[in-house]
mmCIF file of C-alpha atoms in Angstrom:
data_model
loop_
_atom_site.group_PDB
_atom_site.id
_atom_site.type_symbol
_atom_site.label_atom_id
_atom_site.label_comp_id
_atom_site.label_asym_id
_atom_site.label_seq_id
_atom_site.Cartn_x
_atom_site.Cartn_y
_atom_site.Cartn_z
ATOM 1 C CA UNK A 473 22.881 30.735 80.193
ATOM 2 C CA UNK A 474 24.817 27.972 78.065
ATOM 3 C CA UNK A 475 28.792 28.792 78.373
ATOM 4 C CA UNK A 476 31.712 27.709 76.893
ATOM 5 C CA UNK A 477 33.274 24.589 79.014
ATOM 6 C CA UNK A 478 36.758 26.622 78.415
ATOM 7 C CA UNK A 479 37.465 30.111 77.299
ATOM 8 C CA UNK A 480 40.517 30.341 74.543
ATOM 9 C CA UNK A 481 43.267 32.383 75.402
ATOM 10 C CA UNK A 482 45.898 31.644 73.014
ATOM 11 C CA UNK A 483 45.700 32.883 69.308
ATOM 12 C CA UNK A 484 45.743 28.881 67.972
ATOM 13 C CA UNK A 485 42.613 28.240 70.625
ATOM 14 C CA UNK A 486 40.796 31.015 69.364
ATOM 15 C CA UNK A 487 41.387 30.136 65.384
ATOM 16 C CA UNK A 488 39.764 26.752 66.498
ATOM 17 C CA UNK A 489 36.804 27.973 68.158
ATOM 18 C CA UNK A 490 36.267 30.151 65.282
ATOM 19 C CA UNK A 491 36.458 27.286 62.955
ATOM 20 C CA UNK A 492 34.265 25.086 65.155
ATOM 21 C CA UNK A 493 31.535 27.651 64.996
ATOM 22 C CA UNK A 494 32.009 28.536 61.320
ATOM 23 C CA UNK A 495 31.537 24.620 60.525
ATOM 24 C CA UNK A 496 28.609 24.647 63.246
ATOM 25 C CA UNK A 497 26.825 27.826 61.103
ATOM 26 C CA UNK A 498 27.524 25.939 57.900
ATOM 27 C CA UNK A 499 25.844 22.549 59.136
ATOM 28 C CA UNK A 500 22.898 24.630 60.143
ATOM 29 C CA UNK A 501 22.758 26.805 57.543
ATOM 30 C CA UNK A 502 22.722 23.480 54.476
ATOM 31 C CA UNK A 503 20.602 21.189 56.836
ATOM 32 C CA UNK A 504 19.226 22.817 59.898
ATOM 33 C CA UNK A 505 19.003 21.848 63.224
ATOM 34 C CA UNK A 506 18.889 17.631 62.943
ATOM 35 C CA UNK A 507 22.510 18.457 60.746
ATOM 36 C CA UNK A 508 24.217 19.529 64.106
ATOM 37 C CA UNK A 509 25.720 17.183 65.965
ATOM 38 C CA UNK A 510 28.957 17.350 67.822
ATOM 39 C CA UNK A 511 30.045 15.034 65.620
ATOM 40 C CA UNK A 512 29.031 16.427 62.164
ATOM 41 C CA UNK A 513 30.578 19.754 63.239
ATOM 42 C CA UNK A 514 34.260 18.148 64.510
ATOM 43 C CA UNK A 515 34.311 16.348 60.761
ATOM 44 C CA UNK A 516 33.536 20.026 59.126
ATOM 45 C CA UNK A 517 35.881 21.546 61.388
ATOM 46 C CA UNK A 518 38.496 19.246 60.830
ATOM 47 C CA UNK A 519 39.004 18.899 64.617
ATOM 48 C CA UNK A 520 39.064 15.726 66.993
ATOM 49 C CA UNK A 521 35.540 15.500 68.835
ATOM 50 C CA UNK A 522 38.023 15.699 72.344
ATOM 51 C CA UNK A 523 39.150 19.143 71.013
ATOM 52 C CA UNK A 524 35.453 19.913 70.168
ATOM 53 C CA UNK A 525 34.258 18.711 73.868
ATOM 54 C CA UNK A 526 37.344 20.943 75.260
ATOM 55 C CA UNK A 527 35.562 24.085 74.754
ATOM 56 C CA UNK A 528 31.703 23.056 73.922
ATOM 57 C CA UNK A 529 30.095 20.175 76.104
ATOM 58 C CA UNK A 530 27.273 19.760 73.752
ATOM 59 C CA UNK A 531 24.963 20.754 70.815
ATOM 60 C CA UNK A 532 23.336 23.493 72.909
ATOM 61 C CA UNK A 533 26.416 25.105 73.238
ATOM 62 C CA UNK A 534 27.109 25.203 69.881
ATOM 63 C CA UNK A 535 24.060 26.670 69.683
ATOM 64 C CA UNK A 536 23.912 29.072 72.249
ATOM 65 C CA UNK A 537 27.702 30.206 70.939
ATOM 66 C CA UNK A 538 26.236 30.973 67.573
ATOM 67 C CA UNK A 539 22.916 32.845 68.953
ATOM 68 C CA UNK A 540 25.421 35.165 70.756
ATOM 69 C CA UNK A 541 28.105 35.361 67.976
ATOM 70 C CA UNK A 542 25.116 36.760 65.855
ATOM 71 C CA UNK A 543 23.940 39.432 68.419
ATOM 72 C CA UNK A 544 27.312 40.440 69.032
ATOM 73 C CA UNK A 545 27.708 41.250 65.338
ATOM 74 C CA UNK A 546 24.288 43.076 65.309
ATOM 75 C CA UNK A 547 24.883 45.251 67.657
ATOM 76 C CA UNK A 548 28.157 45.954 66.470
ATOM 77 C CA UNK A 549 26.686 47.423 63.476
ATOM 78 C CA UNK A 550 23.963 49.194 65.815
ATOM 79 C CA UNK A 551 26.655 50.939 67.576
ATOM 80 C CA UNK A 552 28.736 51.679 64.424
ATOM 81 C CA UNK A 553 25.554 53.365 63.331
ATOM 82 C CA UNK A 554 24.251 55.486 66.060
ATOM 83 C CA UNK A 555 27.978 56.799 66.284
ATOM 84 C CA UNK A 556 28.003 57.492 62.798
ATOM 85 C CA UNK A 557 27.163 61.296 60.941
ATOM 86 C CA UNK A 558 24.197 59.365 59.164
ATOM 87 C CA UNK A 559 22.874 59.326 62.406
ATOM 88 C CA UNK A 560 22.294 62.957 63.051
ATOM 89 C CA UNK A 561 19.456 62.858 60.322
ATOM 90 C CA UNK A 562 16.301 60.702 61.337
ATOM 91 C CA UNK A 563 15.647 59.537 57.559
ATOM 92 C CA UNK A 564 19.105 58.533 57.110
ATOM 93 C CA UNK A 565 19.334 56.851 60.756
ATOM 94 C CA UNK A 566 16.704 54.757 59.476
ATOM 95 C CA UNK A 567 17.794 53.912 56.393
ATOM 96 C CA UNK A 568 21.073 52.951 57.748
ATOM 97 C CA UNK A 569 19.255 50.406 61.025
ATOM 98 C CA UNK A 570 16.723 49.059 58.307
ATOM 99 C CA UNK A 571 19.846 48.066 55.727
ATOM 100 C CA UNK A 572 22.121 46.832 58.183
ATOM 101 C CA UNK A 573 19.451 44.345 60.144
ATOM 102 C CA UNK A 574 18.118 43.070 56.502
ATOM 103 C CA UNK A 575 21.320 42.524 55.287
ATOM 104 C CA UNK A 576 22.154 40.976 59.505
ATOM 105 C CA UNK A 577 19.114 38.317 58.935
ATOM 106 C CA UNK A 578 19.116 37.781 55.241
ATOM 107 C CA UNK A 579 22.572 37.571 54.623
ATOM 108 C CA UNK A 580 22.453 33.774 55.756
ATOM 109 C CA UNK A 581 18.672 33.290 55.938
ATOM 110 C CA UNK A 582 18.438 29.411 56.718
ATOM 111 C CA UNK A 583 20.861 29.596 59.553
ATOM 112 C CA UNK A 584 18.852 32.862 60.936
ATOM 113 C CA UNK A 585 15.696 30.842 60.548
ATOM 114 C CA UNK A 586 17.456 27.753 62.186
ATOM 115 C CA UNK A 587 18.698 29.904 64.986
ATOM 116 C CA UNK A 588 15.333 31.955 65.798
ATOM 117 C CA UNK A 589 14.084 28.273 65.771
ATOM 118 C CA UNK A 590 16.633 26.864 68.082
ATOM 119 C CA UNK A 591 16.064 30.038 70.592
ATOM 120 C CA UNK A 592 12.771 27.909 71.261
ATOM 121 C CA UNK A 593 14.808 24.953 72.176
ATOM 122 C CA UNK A 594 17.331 26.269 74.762
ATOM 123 C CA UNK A 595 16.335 27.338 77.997
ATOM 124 C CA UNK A 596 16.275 30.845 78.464
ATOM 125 C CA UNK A 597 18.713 33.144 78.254
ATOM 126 C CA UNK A 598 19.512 36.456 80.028
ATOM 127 C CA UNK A 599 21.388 37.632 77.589
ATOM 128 C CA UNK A 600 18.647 38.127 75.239
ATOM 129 C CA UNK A 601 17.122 40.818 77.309
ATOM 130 C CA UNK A 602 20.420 42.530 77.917
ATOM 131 C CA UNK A 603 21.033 42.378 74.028
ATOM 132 C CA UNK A 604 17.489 44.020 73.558
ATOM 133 C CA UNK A 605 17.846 46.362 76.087
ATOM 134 C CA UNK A 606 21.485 47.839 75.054
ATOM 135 C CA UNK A 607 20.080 47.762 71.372
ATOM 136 C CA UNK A 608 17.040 50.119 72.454
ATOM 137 C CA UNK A 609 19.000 52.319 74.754
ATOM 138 C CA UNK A 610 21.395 53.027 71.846
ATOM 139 C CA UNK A 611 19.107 53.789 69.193
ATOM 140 C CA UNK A 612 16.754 56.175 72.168
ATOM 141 C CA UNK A 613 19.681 57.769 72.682
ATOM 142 C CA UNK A 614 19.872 59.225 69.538
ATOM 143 C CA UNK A 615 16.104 59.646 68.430
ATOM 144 C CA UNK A 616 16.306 61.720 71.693
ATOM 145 C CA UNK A 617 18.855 64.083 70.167
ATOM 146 C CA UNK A 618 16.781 64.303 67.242
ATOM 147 C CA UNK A 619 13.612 65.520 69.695
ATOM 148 C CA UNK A 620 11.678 62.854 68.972
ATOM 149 C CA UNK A 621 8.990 62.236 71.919
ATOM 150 C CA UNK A 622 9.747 59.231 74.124
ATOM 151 C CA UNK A 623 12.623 58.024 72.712
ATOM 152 C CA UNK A 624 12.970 54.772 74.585
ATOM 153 C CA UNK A 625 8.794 53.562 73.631
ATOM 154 C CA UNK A 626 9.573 54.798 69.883
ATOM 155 C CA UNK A 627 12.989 52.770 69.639
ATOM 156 C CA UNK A 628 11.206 49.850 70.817
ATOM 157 C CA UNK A 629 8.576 49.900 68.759
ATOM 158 C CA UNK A 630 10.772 50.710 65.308
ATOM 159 C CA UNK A 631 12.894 47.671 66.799
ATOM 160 C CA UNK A 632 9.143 45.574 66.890
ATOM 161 C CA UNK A 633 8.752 46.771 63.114
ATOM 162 C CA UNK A 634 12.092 45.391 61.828
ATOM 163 C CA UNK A 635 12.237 41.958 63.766
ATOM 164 C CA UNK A 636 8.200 40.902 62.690
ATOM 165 C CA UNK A 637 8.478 42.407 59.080
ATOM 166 C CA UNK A 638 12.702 40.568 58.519
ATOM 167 C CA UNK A 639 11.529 37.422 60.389
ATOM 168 C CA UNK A 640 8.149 37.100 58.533
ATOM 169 C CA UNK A 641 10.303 37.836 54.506
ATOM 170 C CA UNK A 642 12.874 35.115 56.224
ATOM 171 C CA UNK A 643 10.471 32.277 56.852
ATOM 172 C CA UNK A 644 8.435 33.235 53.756
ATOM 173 C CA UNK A 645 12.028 32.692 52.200
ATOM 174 C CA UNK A 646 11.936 36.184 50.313
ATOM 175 C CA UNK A 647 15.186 36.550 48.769
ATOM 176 C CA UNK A 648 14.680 40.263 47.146
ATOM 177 C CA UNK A 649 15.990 42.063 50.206
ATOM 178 C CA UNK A 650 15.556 45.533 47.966
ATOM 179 C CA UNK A 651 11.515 45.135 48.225
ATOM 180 C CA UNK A 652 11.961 44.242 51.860
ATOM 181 C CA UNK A 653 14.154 46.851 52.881
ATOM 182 C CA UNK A 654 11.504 49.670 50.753
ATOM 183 C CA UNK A 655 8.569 48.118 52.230
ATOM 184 C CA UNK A 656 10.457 47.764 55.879
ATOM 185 C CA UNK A 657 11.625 51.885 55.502
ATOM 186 C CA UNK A 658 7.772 52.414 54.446
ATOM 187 C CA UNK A 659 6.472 50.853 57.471
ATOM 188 C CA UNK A 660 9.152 52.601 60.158
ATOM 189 C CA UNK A 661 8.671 56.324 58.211
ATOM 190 C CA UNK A 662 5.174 55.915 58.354
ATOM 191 C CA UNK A 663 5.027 55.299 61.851
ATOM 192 C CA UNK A 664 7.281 57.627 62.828
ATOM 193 C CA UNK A 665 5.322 60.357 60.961
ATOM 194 C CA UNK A 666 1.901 59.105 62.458
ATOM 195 C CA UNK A 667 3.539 59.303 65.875
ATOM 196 C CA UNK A 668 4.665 62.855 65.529
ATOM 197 C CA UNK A 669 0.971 63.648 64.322
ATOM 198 C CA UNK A 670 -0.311 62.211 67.406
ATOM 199 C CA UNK A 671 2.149 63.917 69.696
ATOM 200 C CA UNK A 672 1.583 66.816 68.307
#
């Protein structure tokens, strides 16, 4: 796991960390991976390359910040979710996952396709399994207050679903995010309704 050389405690630290990693998405995002340098992303920042160093020793950890600033964000929205009314009706649980991880991956597409690129790159991470797991567990959690049979296998498997069909529009470079969230709802219901067949 690629950390931070220093963690920011002070409000002013924080604000440039944040910068540094906003200037670090926007490099990838315009130019992909060849754009980020250490360099590139102090000049975008507007920060020295010694402040840049203080806190990230290299263009892995830029990288590795960003990969777990956008998981962090994901399952934010998992967890506002699950905890939400919308989740105490299947359908609308669905509906609610499906819009918030199209509009999570397509809302900057070429840095989510520069990042699922870069995840190749870095050596692995821990934290990716801990990020899948805590996703899954949340979403069981509820399908198993809705009675649906084996929770954990069918959150996984929805989970499957959303990541190939998002990261497949992504690198295709779809941009109508309406068709891919009603074919990406399609897919999920269908499953789900095929699965209740079988285990019934």
């Amino acid at each position: 796991m690629i950390e931070l050389r220093k963690h920011p405690r002070q409000d002013r630290s924080r604000a440039k960390v944040h910068g540094i990693l906003a200037a670090a998405a926007d490099l990838c995002s315009g130019r992909g991976l060849d754009a980020l340098t250490t360099n590139a992303v102090a000049a975008r920042a507007g920060v020295s390359i010694g402040s840049l160093y203080q806190y990230f020793p290299g263009k892995q950890a830029l990288l590795a910040a960003l990969i777990r600033a956008e998981r962090a964000n994901l399952l934010e929205a998992v967890e506002r979710i699950v905890s939400s009314d919308a989740a105490s009706d299947l359908t609308k649980l669905v509906d609610e996952l499906i819009e918030a991880t199209v509009e999570h991956y397509l809302a900057r597409p070429s840095l989510s396709r520069t990042l699922n690129l870069a995840r190749t790159q870095l050596p692995p991470d821990p934290e990716a399994s801990e990020f899948s797991a805590r996703i899954t567990v949340l979403i069981a959690a509820r399908l198993d207050e809705l009675n649906i049979a084996r929770p954990e296998t069918t959150a996984q498997d929805i989970l499957a679903i959303l990541r190939g069909m998002i990261d497949a529009a992504s690198e295709a470079h779809e941009a109508d995010r309406g068709a891919l969230t009603d074919r990406t709802r399609r897919a999920v219901m269908g499953y789900l309704q095929a699965y209740r067949q079988a285990a019934a």
